[in-house]
Coordinates of C-alpha atoms and ligand atoms in Angstrom, one line a residue:
M433 CA -0.1 -0.4 -0.2
T434 CA 1.2 3.5 -0.7
K435 CA -1.0 5.5 1.5
P436 CA -3.0 4.3 4.8
D437 CA -4.0 7.9 5.2
C438 CA -1.4 9.0 6.8
G439 CA -2.1 12.7 6.3
D440 CA 0.1 13.6 3.5
L441 CA 2.5 10.7 4.2
S442 CA 3.0 7.4 2.9
A443 CA 3.1 4.5 4.8
D444 CA 6.6 4.9 4.9
A445 CA 7.3 7.7 6.0
W446 CA 4.7 7.6 8.5
D447 CA 6.2 4.7 9.8
E448 CA 9.6 6.3 9.8
M449 CA 8.8 8.8 11.6
N450 CA 7.5 7.5 14.3
D451 CA 10.0 4.6 14.6
P452 CA 13.1 6.0 12.9
R453 CA 15.9 3.8 11.4
P454 CA 19.4 3.7 12.3
A455 CA 22.3 6.3 10.3
E456 CA 24.3 5.7 7.7
S457 CA 26.7 3.1 6.8
D458 CA 29.6 4.0 5.5
F459 CA 29.9 5.8 2.7
D460 CA 33.2 5.0 0.5
R461 CA 32.2 0.9 1.2
V462 CA 28.7 1.8 -0.9
V463 CA 31.1 3.5 -3.9
D464 CA 32.9 0.5 -4.0
A465 CA 29.5 -1.2 -3.8
A466 CA 28.1 0.0 -6.4
L467 CA 30.9 0.1 -9.1
S468 CA 32.1 -3.1 -8.3
R469 CA 28.2 -4.0 -9.4
R470 CA 27.7 -1.9 -12.1
G471 CA 30.9 -3.9 -13.6
F472 CA 29.5 -7.5 -12.7
L473 CA 26.1 -6.4 -14.1
S474 CA 27.0 -5.2 -17.0
G475 CA 29.8 -8.2 -18.1
L476 CA 27.5 -10.9 -17.5
V477 CA 23.6 -11.5 -19.8
A478 CA 23.1 -15.0 -19.9
F479 CA 21.1 -16.7 -16.8
G480 CA 22.8 -20.1 -14.9
S481 CA 26.2 -18.5 -16.0
G482 CA 26.1 -16.0 -12.6
A483 CA 23.8 -13.1 -11.8
S484 CA 22.8 -10.7 -14.5
V485 CA 20.2 -8.6 -15.5
M486 CA 17.9 -9.2 -18.4
G487 CA 19.7 -7.4 -22.0
G488 CA 22.3 -6.6 -20.2
L489 CA 22.9 -2.5 -18.6
P490 CA 22.6 0.0 -19.5
G491 CA 21.8 1.0 -23.4
R492 CA 18.1 0.7 -25.1
G493 CA 16.6 -0.2 -27.9
R494 CA 16.9 -3.9 -27.5
A495 CA 15.8 -5.4 -31.0
Q496 CA 12.5 -8.0 -29.7
G497 CA 10.7 -10.9 -31.5
S498 CA 7.2 -11.3 -32.7
S499 CA 6.0 -10.9 -29.5
R500 CA 3.0 -13.3 -27.5
F501 CA 1.1 -10.1 -26.6
A502 CA -2.6 -10.3 -27.8
F503 CA -2.8 -6.5 -27.6
T504 CA -1.1 -2.6 -28.7
P505 CA 0.6 -1.4 -25.8
I506 CA -1.0 1.7 -24.5
A507 CA 0.3 5.1 -23.6
S508 CA 1.0 6.2 -19.9
A509 CA -1.3 8.3 -18.7
T510 CA -2.6 11.0 -15.9
D511 CA -6.6 11.0 -16.1
H512 CA -9.5 9.9 -13.6
T513 CA -10.0 6.8 -15.6
V514 CA -8.9 2.8 -16.2
Q515 CA -7.3 2.9 -19.9
V516 CA -7.2 -0.6 -21.5
P517 CA -5.8 -1.7 -25.3
Q518 CA -7.9 -1.2 -28.4
G519 CA -10.5 -4.5 -28.5
Y520 CA -10.8 -4.7 -24.5
T521 CA -12.8 -3.5 -22.3
W522 CA -13.7 -2.8 -18.7
D523 CA -16.6 -2.0 -16.1
I524 CA -16.6 -1.9 -12.4
L525 CA -17.5 -4.8 -10.4
V526 CA -17.6 -3.7 -7.1
R527 CA -16.6 -0.5 -4.9
W528 CA -16.4 0.4 -1.4
G529 CA -19.9 0.6 0.2
D530 CA -21.6 -1.2 -2.3
P531 CA -24.1 -4.3 -0.9
L532 CA -22.9 -7.7 -0.3
F533 CA -26.8 -8.2 0.8
P534 CA -29.9 -7.3 0.2
D535 CA -30.9 -5.6 3.5
A536 CA -27.6 -3.3 2.8
P537 CA -28.2 0.2 2.5
A538 CA -26.4 2.2 -0.8
L539 CA -23.3 4.4 0.4
D540 CA -24.5 7.0 2.4
Q541 CA -21.9 10.1 1.1
A542 CA -22.3 11.9 4.1
T543 CA -21.6 9.7 6.4
G544 CA -19.9 6.8 5.1
G545 CA -22.3 4.6 6.6
D546 CA -22.0 3.4 10.1
A547 CA -20.7 0.8 11.8
G548 CA -23.9 -1.5 10.9
S549 CA -23.9 -1.4 8.0
A550 CA -19.6 -1.5 7.8
L551 CA -19.8 -5.4 8.3
R552 CA -23.0 -5.6 5.0
V553 CA -21.2 -3.8 2.9
F554 CA -18.1 -4.5 0.6
G555 CA -14.9 -2.9 2.4
E556 CA -12.4 -0.1 2.2
A557 CA -9.1 -0.8 0.2
T558 CA -9.1 -3.5 -2.2
D559 CA -6.0 -5.5 -2.4
G560 CA -4.6 -9.2 -3.1
M561 CA -7.3 -11.8 -4.1
E562 CA -7.8 -14.9 -5.4
S563 CA -11.2 -16.9 -7.4
F564 CA -12.0 -20.1 -6.1
V565 CA -14.9 -22.5 -7.8
V566 CA -17.5 -24.1 -5.4
D567 CA -20.2 -25.8 -6.3
G568 CA -20.1 -23.9 -9.4
R569 CA -20.2 -20.9 -8.7
Q570 CA -17.4 -18.1 -9.0
L571 CA -16.3 -17.4 -5.4
I572 CA -13.8 -14.3 -5.2
A573 CA -12.3 -13.6 -2.0
V574 CA -10.3 -10.1 -1.4
N575 CA -8.5 -8.2 0.9
H576 CA -9.3 -4.5 2.5
E577 CA -6.4 -4.0 3.4
F578 CA -7.1 -0.2 5.2
A579 CA -9.0 2.2 6.1
N580 CA -9.3 5.3 4.4
R581 CA -10.1 7.5 7.4
R582 CA -10.6 11.0 5.4
V583 CA -12.6 9.3 3.0
N584 CA -14.6 6.2 5.1
L585 CA -15.3 9.3 8.0
P586 CA -16.5 11.9 5.5
D587 CA -18.4 13.5 8.5
A588 CA -15.7 14.1 11.5
S589 CA -12.5 16.0 11.1
G590 CA -9.5 14.7 9.4
G591 CA -10.5 11.3 9.3
I592 CA -10.5 11.3 13.3
P593 CA -12.9 8.8 14.6
R594 CA -14.5 10.6 17.8
D595 CA -15.7 7.9 19.1
A596 CA -16.5 3.5 19.6
A597 CA -18.4 3.6 17.2
D598 CA -15.6 5.7 14.5
V599 CA -13.5 3.0 15.3
R600 CA -15.8 -0.2 14.7
K601 CA -17.0 1.2 11.8
L602 CA -13.2 1.4 10.7
Q603 CA -12.4 -2.3 12.3
K604 CA -15.4 -3.5 10.2
L605 CA -14.4 -2.3 7.0
Q606 CA -11.1 -4.4 6.6
G607 CA -9.9 -7.3 6.4
V608 CA -11.4 -9.6 3.9
T609 CA -14.6 -10.3 2.2
V610 CA -15.9 -13.9 0.4
M611 CA -18.9 -13.2 -2.4
E612 CA -20.1 -14.9 -5.1
I613 CA -20.0 -13.4 -8.3
A614 CA -22.3 -14.0 -11.4
A615 CA -22.3 -13.2 -14.8
D616 CA -25.8 -11.4 -16.0
S617 CA -26.0 -10.9 -19.9
G618 CA -21.9 -10.4 -19.9
R619 CA -22.0 -8.4 -17.3
W620 CA -20.3 -9.8 -13.5
Q621 CA -22.2 -8.1 -10.6
V622 CA -22.1 -9.6 -6.8
V623 CA -24.8 -12.3 -6.2
Q624 CA -26.2 -10.4 -3.0
G625 CA -26.7 -12.8 0.1
S626 CA -25.6 -15.8 -1.8
P627 CA -24.8 -18.1 1.2
F628 CA -21.0 -18.2 0.3
T629 CA -20.6 -14.3 1.5
R630 CA -18.7 -13.8 3.7
R631 CA -17.3 -10.4 5.7
I632 CA -14.5 -11.4 8.1
T633 CA -13.1 -7.9 10.2
H634 CA -10.7 -6.6 12.5
L635 CA -12.9 -8.5 15.4
T636 CA -13.8 -11.9 14.0
P637 CA -12.3 -14.5 15.9
V638 CA -9.2 -16.3 14.6
A639 CA -7.4 -19.3 15.9
F640 CA -3.7 -19.7 15.8
S641 CA -1.6 -22.2 15.0
G642 CA 1.4 -23.8 15.1
P643 CA 4.7 -23.8 16.8
A644 CA 4.2 -20.4 18.4
A645 CA 0.4 -21.2 19.6
G646 CA -0.2 -20.9 23.4
H647 CA 2.9 -19.1 23.9
D648 CA 3.0 -17.0 26.7
L649 CA 3.8 -14.3 24.5
L650 CA 0.3 -14.9 22.8
M651 CA -1.5 -14.8 25.9
T652 CA -3.9 -11.8 26.1
R653 CA -6.3 -10.8 29.2
A654 CA -8.8 -11.6 26.6
D655 CA -7.1 -15.1 25.7
Q656 CA -5.7 -17.0 28.6
T657 CA -4.7 -19.5 26.0
G658 CA -2.1 -17.5 23.9
R659 CA -4.7 -20.2 21.1
A660 CA -7.6 -17.3 20.2
G661 CA -7.5 -14.1 19.0
W662 CA -9.4 -11.5 17.1
G663 CA -8.7 -10.1 13.5
T664 CA -7.0 -9.5 10.9
F665 CA -5.0 -7.1 9.6
N666 CA -3.6 -4.9 6.8
N667 CA -4.1 -7.7 4.1
C668 CA -2.0 -7.1 2.0
G669 CA -1.6 -9.7 -1.1
A670 CA -2.6 -13.3 -0.7
G671 CA -2.5 -16.6 -2.0
K672 CA -4.2 -20.2 -2.9
T673 CA -2.8 -23.2 -1.3
P674 CA -3.5 -25.9 -3.9
W675 CA -6.3 -27.5 -1.4
G676 CA -8.7 -24.3 -2.1
T677 CA -8.2 -22.1 0.6
Y678 CA -7.3 -18.7 1.2
L679 CA -4.3 -17.5 2.6
T680 CA -4.3 -13.6 3.6
C681 CA -1.4 -12.3 4.5
E682 CA -0.8 -9.2 7.7
E683 CA 1.5 -6.4 6.7
N684 CA 1.3 -2.9 8.1
F685 CA 0.0 -4.0 11.7
N686 CA 1.9 -2.0 13.4
G687 CA 0.3 1.0 12.2
Y688 CA -3.1 0.0 14.5
F689 CA -1.6 -0.1 18.4
G690 CA -0.7 2.9 20.4
A691 CA -0.1 3.8 24.3
T692 CA -2.1 6.2 26.8
G693 CA 0.2 4.7 29.3
P694 CA 3.6 4.5 30.2
N695 CA 5.0 1.2 28.7
A696 CA 4.3 -1.8 30.4
D697 CA 7.1 -3.8 32.0
V698 CA 7.5 -6.5 29.3
P699 CA 10.7 -8.5 28.4
A700 CA 13.7 -8.1 26.7
I701 CA 13.1 -9.5 23.3
V702 CA 9.4 -7.8 23.5
R703 CA 11.5 -4.1 23.5
E704 CA 13.5 -5.0 20.4
G705 CA 10.3 -6.8 19.0
Y706 CA 8.5 -3.1 18.9
K707 CA 11.8 -1.3 17.6
R708 CA 12.1 -3.8 14.5
Y709 CA 8.6 -3.8 13.4
G710 CA 7.6 -0.3 14.5
I711 CA 4.8 -0.3 17.3
G712 CA 5.1 3.2 19.3
A713 CA 2.8 5.4 21.0
T714 CA 1.7 7.4 18.1
G715 CA 0.0 4.4 16.1
W716 CA -0.9 5.5 12.3
G717 CA -3.8 7.5 13.3
Y718 CA -6.7 5.2 13.2
D719 CA -6.5 5.6 17.0
Y720 CA -8.0 2.5 18.1
H721 CA -5.8 2.6 21.3
K722 CA -8.2 5.4 22.4
W723 CA -11.3 3.5 22.5
D724 CA -10.4 -0.2 22.4
A725 CA -8.0 -1.2 25.0
R726 CA -7.0 -3.8 23.1
F727 CA -5.0 -2.1 20.8
D728 CA -3.2 -0.3 23.2
I729 CA 0.3 -1.4 24.4
S730 CA 0.5 0.2 27.7
T731 CA -2.1 -2.9 28.5
S732 CA -2.3 -5.3 26.3
P733 CA 1.6 -5.6 25.2
N734 CA 1.0 -8.5 23.9
E735 CA -1.8 -8.2 21.1
P736 CA 0.8 -6.6 18.7
H737 CA 2.5 -10.6 18.2
R738 CA -0.8 -11.5 17.6
C739 CA -1.3 -10.1 14.1
G740 CA 1.8 -9.8 11.1
W741 CA 0.9 -13.5 10.1
V742 CA 0.0 -15.4 6.9
V743 CA -4.2 -16.3 8.3
E744 CA -6.0 -19.2 6.3
V745 CA -9.6 -18.9 5.0
D746 CA -11.6 -21.5 4.0
P747 CA -14.5 -19.9 1.3
S748 CA -15.9 -22.6 0.7
D749 CA -17.3 -22.7 4.5
P750 CA -18.6 -19.5 5.4
G751 CA -19.0 -20.2 9.5
S752 CA -15.6 -21.7 9.4
T753 CA -12.5 -19.8 11.5
P754 CA -9.7 -17.9 10.3
V755 CA -6.4 -19.5 11.3
K756 CA -3.1 -17.6 12.2
H757 CA -0.6 -20.2 10.4
T758 CA 2.9 -19.1 13.1
G759 CA 4.8 -21.2 11.2
L760 CA 4.9 -19.1 8.3
G761 CA 6.6 -16.4 10.5
R762 CA 5.8 -13.1 12.2
F763 CA 6.8 -10.4 9.8
K764 CA 5.1 -7.6 7.8
H765 CA 3.7 -10.2 5.0
E766 CA 3.2 -8.9 1.3
N767 CA 2.0 -11.7 -0.7
A768 CA 2.2 -16.1 0.2
E769 CA 3.3 -17.7 -3.0
V770 CA 2.2 -21.8 -3.1
V771 CA 3.9 -24.2 -4.8
L772 CA 4.8 -27.6 -5.1
A773 CA 8.4 -29.3 -4.1
S774 CA 8.9 -31.9 -6.8
D775 CA 8.2 -34.7 -3.7
G776 CA 4.9 -32.9 -2.7
R777 CA 6.3 -30.7 -0.1
V778 CA 4.1 -27.4 0.4
V779 CA 6.3 -24.5 -0.4
V780 CA 5.5 -20.8 0.5
Y781 CA 7.5 -17.4 -0.4
M782 CA 7.2 -14.6 1.3
G783 CA 8.3 -10.8 0.9
D784 CA 8.4 -8.9 4.3
D785 CA 7.7 -5.2 2.6
E786 CA 9.5 -3.3 4.8
R787 CA 12.9 -1.3 3.6
G788 CA 16.2 -3.6 4.7
E789 CA 14.1 -6.5 5.7
F790 CA 14.2 -10.2 3.7
L791 CA 12.5 -12.7 1.5
Y792 CA 11.4 -15.5 3.5
R793 CA 10.3 -19.5 2.0
F794 CA 8.4 -21.8 4.2
V795 CA 8.8 -25.7 3.5
S796 CA 6.2 -28.2 5.2
D797 CA 7.4 -31.4 6.7
R798 CA 4.4 -33.7 4.6
I799 CA 4.0 -34.1 1.3
Y800 CA 1.1 -32.9 0.0
M801 CA -1.9 -35.5 -1.1
P802 CA -4.8 -34.7 -2.6
G803 CA -7.9 -35.7 -0.9
Q804 CA -6.3 -36.0 2.5
P805 CA -6.0 -34.0 4.9
T806 CA -4.2 -30.9 4.8
E807 CA -3.8 -29.8 8.6
G808 CA -0.3 -28.8 10.0
L809 CA 1.1 -28.7 6.1
L810 CA 1.5 -24.7 6.9
D811 CA 2.5 -25.3 10.0
E812 CA 4.9 -28.0 10.7
G813 CA 8.5 -28.0 8.6
T814 CA 10.9 -24.6 8.9
L815 CA 10.8 -20.9 7.8
F816 CA 13.9 -20.3 5.9
V817 CA 15.3 -16.4 5.3
A818 CA 17.4 -15.7 1.1
T819 CA 21.2 -14.9 1.0
F820 CA 21.9 -13.5 -2.4
S821 CA 25.4 -13.7 -3.5
E822 CA 27.4 -11.7 -6.3
D823 CA 28.5 -14.3 -8.1
G824 CA 24.3 -15.2 -9.3
T825 CA 23.7 -18.2 -6.1
G826 CA 22.1 -17.8 -3.3
H827 CA 21.1 -19.4 -0.4
W828 CA 18.4 -20.6 2.3
L829 CA 18.5 -20.5 5.5
P830 CA 17.5 -22.2 7.9
L831 CA 15.8 -20.0 10.9
T832 CA 15.9 -22.0 13.7
P833 CA 16.6 -21.7 18.1
E834 CA 20.4 -23.3 17.0
S835 CA 20.8 -21.5 13.5
T836 CA 19.5 -18.1 15.5
G837 CA 21.2 -18.1 18.3
M838 CA 17.1 -17.4 19.7
A839 CA 15.4 -19.3 23.0
N840 CA 13.1 -21.7 21.0
L841 CA 11.4 -21.6 17.7
A842 CA 8.0 -19.5 19.6
E843 CA 10.3 -16.4 19.8
V844 CA 12.1 -17.3 16.6
L845 CA 8.8 -17.4 14.4
M846 CA 7.3 -14.7 16.3
F847 CA 10.0 -12.2 16.1
A848 CA 11.4 -13.7 12.8
R849 CA 13.0 -10.3 11.4
M850 CA 15.6 -11.0 14.3
A851 CA 15.9 -14.3 13.5
G852 CA 16.5 -13.4 9.8
S853 CA 19.4 -11.0 10.8
A854 CA 21.1 -13.5 13.7
V855 CA 22.0 -15.7 10.4
G856 CA 22.6 -13.4 7.9
A857 CA 19.6 -13.0 5.6
T858 CA 20.4 -10.2 2.9
T859 CA 18.9 -6.7 3.0
M860 CA 16.2 -5.9 0.5
D861 CA 14.3 -3.5 -1.5
R862 CA 10.9 -4.1 0.4
P863 CA 9.7 -7.6 -1.2
E864 CA 6.3 -7.5 -2.5
W865 CA 4.5 -10.2 -4.5
V866 CA 5.9 -13.2 -5.4
A867 CA 4.7 -15.1 -8.1
V868 CA 6.0 -18.9 -9.6
N869 CA 6.0 -19.6 -13.0
P870 CA 3.5 -21.8 -13.2
H871 CA 5.7 -23.3 -16.7
K872 CA 8.7 -23.6 -15.1
P873 CA 11.2 -23.8 -11.6
E874 CA 11.2 -19.8 -11.5
A875 CA 9.9 -17.5 -9.1
Y876 CA 10.1 -13.9 -9.2
C877 CA 9.7 -11.6 -6.1
C878 CA 8.5 -7.5 -6.6
L879 CA 11.1 -5.4 -5.0
T880 CA 9.2 -2.1 -4.9
N881 CA 12.2 0.4 -4.1
N882 CA 14.2 2.1 -1.0
K883 CA 15.7 5.1 -1.0
H884 CA 17.6 4.6 1.4
R885 CA 19.2 1.6 0.6
G886 CA 23.1 2.2 0.8
R887 CA 22.9 5.1 2.9
K888 CA 20.8 3.7 6.3
A889 CA 21.0 1.0 8.4
N890 CA 17.6 -1.1 8.1
A891 CA 15.7 -1.2 11.2
G892 CA 18.1 -4.1 13.0
G893 CA 20.9 -2.4 11.9
D894 CA 21.4 -4.1 8.7
D895 CA 24.1 -3.0 6.5
M896 CA 22.5 -2.0 3.7
T897 CA 25.0 -1.5 1.5
V898 CA 23.9 -2.0 -2.5
N899 CA 24.3 -5.7 -3.0
G900 CA 23.4 -8.1 -5.5
P901 CA 19.3 -8.4 -6.6
N902 CA 20.0 -4.8 -4.7
P903 CA 22.6 -3.2 -7.0
R904 CA 21.1 0.7 -7.2
E905 CA 21.7 3.1 -3.9
T906 CA 18.9 5.6 -3.7
N907 CA 16.4 3.1 -5.3
K908 CA 13.7 5.2 -6.3
Y909 CA 12.0 2.2 -9.3
G910 CA 12.4 -0.8 -8.2
Q911 CA 13.2 -4.3 -9.8
I912 CA 12.6 -8.1 -10.6
V913 CA 14.2 -10.5 -9.0
R914 CA 14.2 -13.9 -9.8
W915 CA 15.7 -16.9 -8.7
R916 CA 15.4 -20.5 -10.1
P917 CA 16.3 -23.3 -7.4
E918 CA 18.4 -26.2 -7.6
G919 CA 17.3 -29.1 -9.6
G920 CA 14.2 -27.6 -10.1
D921 CA 13.0 -28.7 -6.7
H922 CA 11.2 -25.6 -4.6
A923 CA 12.3 -26.5 -2.2
A924 CA 16.0 -27.4 -3.1
D925 CA 18.0 -24.8 0.2
G926 CA 20.4 -23.5 -3.4
F927 CA 19.1 -21.2 -6.2
E928 CA 20.5 -18.7 -9.0
W929 CA 19.5 -15.7 -9.5
D930 CA 19.1 -12.9 -12.1
L931 CA 17.1 -9.2 -12.1
Y932 CA 14.4 -9.6 -14.4
V933 CA 14.3 -6.2 -14.7
M934 CA 15.3 -2.9 -13.2
A935 CA 12.8 -0.4 -14.2
G936 CA 13.8 3.5 -14.4
N937 CA 13.0 6.1 -16.3
P938 CA 15.2 6.5 -19.8
E939 CA 13.6 10.1 -20.4
V940 CA 15.5 11.3 -17.1
Y941 CA 18.6 8.9 -17.1
D942 CA 21.1 7.5 -19.1
N943 CA 22.6 5.1 -16.6
N944 CA 21.1 2.4 -14.3
Y945 CA 18.4 4.7 -13.3
G946 CA 17.4 5.0 -17.0
G947 CA 16.6 0.6 -16.2
S948 CA 17.5 -2.3 -17.6
D949 CA 17.4 -2.8 -21.7
N950 CA 13.9 -3.7 -21.8
I951 CA 12.3 -0.4 -20.4
T952 CA 11.8 2.1 -22.8
S953 CA 10.2 5.9 -22.9
G954 CA 7.2 3.1 -24.1
N955 CA 6.9 1.0 -21.0
M956 CA 8.3 3.1 -18.5
F957 CA 7.6 2.3 -14.8
H958 CA 8.4 2.2 -11.3
S959 CA 7.4 1.1 -7.8
P960 CA 6.6 -3.0 -8.8
D961 CA 4.7 -4.7 -6.4
G962 CA 1.0 -6.7 -7.6
M963 CA 2.2 -9.5 -9.5
A964 CA 1.0 -13.0 -10.6
F965 CA 1.4 -15.3 -13.8
D966 CA -1.0 -16.8 -15.8
S967 CA -2.1 -19.7 -17.5
T968 CA 0.0 -19.1 -20.3
G969 CA 3.2 -18.3 -18.5
L970 CA 3.1 -14.4 -18.8
V971 CA 4.2 -12.1 -15.8
W972 CA 1.2 -9.2 -15.1
I973 CA 3.0 -6.7 -13.3
Q974 CA 1.3 -3.9 -11.1
T975 CA 2.5 -0.7 -9.6
D976 CA 2.2 1.9 -6.5
G977 CA 4.7 4.6 -6.8
D978 CA 5.2 8.5 -7.2
D979 CA 2.3 9.2 -9.8
S980 CA 3.2 13.3 -10.0
N981 CA 4.7 12.2 -13.5
T982 CA 7.0 15.4 -12.8
G983 CA 10.7 15.1 -11.6
E984 CA 12.3 11.8 -12.1
F985 CA 8.5 10.3 -12.4
A986 CA 8.6 12.2 -15.7
G987 CA 6.1 10.7 -18.4
M988 CA 5.6 7.3 -16.3
G989 CA 2.4 8.8 -15.4
N990 CA -0.2 7.1 -12.8
N991 CA 0.0 4.3 -11.5
Q992 CA -0.4 0.8 -14.3
M993 CA -0.7 -2.8 -14.5
L994 CA 1.9 -4.1 -17.4
V995 CA 2.8 -7.6 -19.1
G996 CA 6.4 -8.7 -19.3
D997 CA 7.1 -12.6 -21.5
P998 CA 9.4 -14.2 -18.8
D999 CA 11.8 -15.5 -21.6
T1000 CA 12.2 -12.6 -23.9
G1001 CA 11.9 -9.7 -21.1
E1002 CA 9.7 -8.3 -23.6
I1003 CA 8.0 -5.5 -21.2
A1004 CA 4.4 -3.7 -22.3
R1005 CA 1.4 -1.5 -20.5
F1006 CA -1.5 -2.6 -20.6
L1007 CA -3.7 -0.9 -18.5
T1008 CA -3.3 2.5 -16.4
G1009 CA -5.3 3.5 -13.5
P1010 CA -7.1 6.2 -12.5
K1011 CA -4.8 9.0 -10.9
G1012 CA -4.2 8.8 -6.9
C1013 CA -4.7 4.6 -6.7
E1014 CA -2.0 2.3 -6.5
V1015 CA -3.3 -0.8 -9.2
T1016 CA -3.2 -4.0 -6.8
G1017 CA -4.9 -7.6 -6.9
L1018 CA -5.4 -9.4 -9.9
C1019 CA -7.5 -13.1 -10.3
W1020 CA -9.2 -14.7 -13.7
S1021 CA -12.5 -16.4 -13.8
A1022 CA -12.5 -19.8 -13.9
D1023 CA -13.4 -19.3 -18.5
R1024 CA -10.3 -16.8 -18.2
R1025 CA -12.0 -14.5 -20.6
S1026 CA -12.6 -12.3 -17.6
M1027 CA -9.2 -10.7 -15.5
F1028 CA -10.3 -8.2 -12.2
V1029 CA -7.9 -6.2 -11.2
G1030 CA -8.3 -4.3 -8.4
I1031 CA -8.1 -0.5 -7.8
Q1032 CA -7.5 0.8 -4.7
H1033 CA -7.5 4.7 -2.6
P1034 CA -8.1 6.1 -5.8
D1035 CA -8.9 10.0 -6.5
A1036 CA -11.8 11.5 -6.6
P1037 CA -13.9 11.1 -9.2
F1038 CA -13.1 7.8 -9.9
P1039 CA -15.2 6.1 -10.1
D1040 CA -18.7 8.4 -9.4
G1041 CA -17.8 11.5 -10.4
E1042 CA -17.1 15.0 -8.9
G1043 CA -18.2 15.8 -5.3
L1044 CA -18.6 11.8 -5.1
L1045 CA -16.3 10.3 -2.3
P1046 CA -13.8 8.5 -4.1
R1047 CA -14.2 4.6 -3.6
S1048 CA -11.4 1.7 -3.6
S1049 CA -13.0 -0.4 -6.8
I1050 CA -12.8 -4.0 -8.4
I1051 CA -12.5 -3.8 -12.2
V1052 CA -13.3 -6.1 -14.4
V1053 CA -11.4 -6.2 -17.6
R1054 CA -12.6 -8.5 -21.1
R1055 CA -11.7 -8.3 -24.7
L1056 CA -14.7 -7.3 -26.6
D1057 CA -14.3 -10.7 -29.2
G1058 CA -15.0 -13.0 -25.9
D1059 CA -11.7 -14.2 -26.3
T1060 CA -9.5 -15.6 -22.9
I1061 CA -7.1 -12.9 -21.2
G1062 CA -4.3 -15.1 -19.6
Ligands
FEO1804 FE1 0.3 -3.9 1.4 FE2 3.2 -3.5 0.3 O1 1.5 -3.3 0.3
CA1805 CA1 1.8 -4.3 -2.3
CA1806 CA1 3.6 -0.8 -2.2

């Protein structure tokens, strides 16, 4: 996400202001490393012979072969609507505030609805989503990442909650929606009151499973077992298991906590954890702690430990309890990309989206067998963290009490960031979504940007000098790293890596900041974030960055969605979002003729017109000839 309504500040800037990071690292080392990286990158172009950027660096105009793309790429845009290529069309499926049940009211533009209606409507800030077919019905499970307070509380000054009812409303507008959709005369609509319709919010009962469940640091006054909690928070990216469940990933959970009194007397690891995860007295303006004691760390110091997990939801059973899988580690989760290892073990790739945090992988102990019980598959296993070497190889390092020196596995998982630091994981430029190519054993991760690369340490004091997959100091544009596991097995401990693309602005820069060779003035973008492969093996890339269209971002326009060919490196712009929005979340109808795309936090007048509230929306993109689209 870019803006959870922290005034004019981005989420990052807000987090940093409230939780300043350690000072600069040694500048000489930065320059030496940057120079060696440039030589290293430009000297190698073939994957497998060492690290490389696809197509080499720098220089433009690489000849491109015949394209696999079934459209003519579009120009960047700065308008307040969605643009798609000729031969394609889009319309709105659902907006924040749209009824999910027949008895829900239409959105009240003056108030944004109340705490009662919030539970009956489509939530705010649509993000990661997945589609499912259950009993022949088309379902979508989708995240509602944050509250856009000034929009959701339009009658509250500055969007600041005035009372417990305002807080309750915000709590209910976030979380997850499971909904059924159906095509009526070719146009998809929400099936109001479907037996599968469900809202999961910051208040919904959840269960903890895995090695940290029941640990002292998960216990609160309201839950003495450490196994039962309430709510899922800041649901960002998503994932889907082979057994048909939805994974919703908790990202900037720290923003919901604050303190009304002096710090509670807590163990040293908790104090260190607060610092590493950015938990402090102020919060991000949600002000939950002033109206709901659960979010007041001065009286409920363990509640933050109950957030930052990957949560499994069964979309086929609206009565089921969401499960927080502690085996997958606690950090600011982006998405959870699930793939099976060669022997059937379950592998989950996960990014931790903060400057200089890490890339993770979970490997289950047992194998997945279709039709057999899946309980424990996401709990019993090993969490690994990635190290990338300059020679184009990398390794997954297990996070265990032995490898980290931490007291027990529960604390390793609960404070995964500290565990990653203990084993020397590679600091990354904000790992966002991971996507696995369905046609070959390779995985991609968006590294969205990192303006402190080469200038500061991360929150744990780890070196953030430029390194292999993060080769640019003051990285404003981002890159996509990919890796191929040894032997083609995602459970292998070694891999080879390269950069699929370094985003950049070739109109402004004639060096590495102009991007890799597969970036031109015709397809330039920055801040790659959402990402998913389609069934044909093309990779769709969504962006979340500065859309000022000026200075270093001149000509790059609004946030957008592009599609890339993994084999040729070709990248083409397919869609531009309305001004102010982040394009995030992507899934397809079962027949692949409709693509669902999330438009998060647009500026007015999108989607309803001048003078009306802007509304995060899911749109449907189709081909006019009705053919498949990915
Ligand atoms: Fe919710 Fe890192 O994006
Ligand atoms: Ca994101
Ligand atoms: Ca982002």
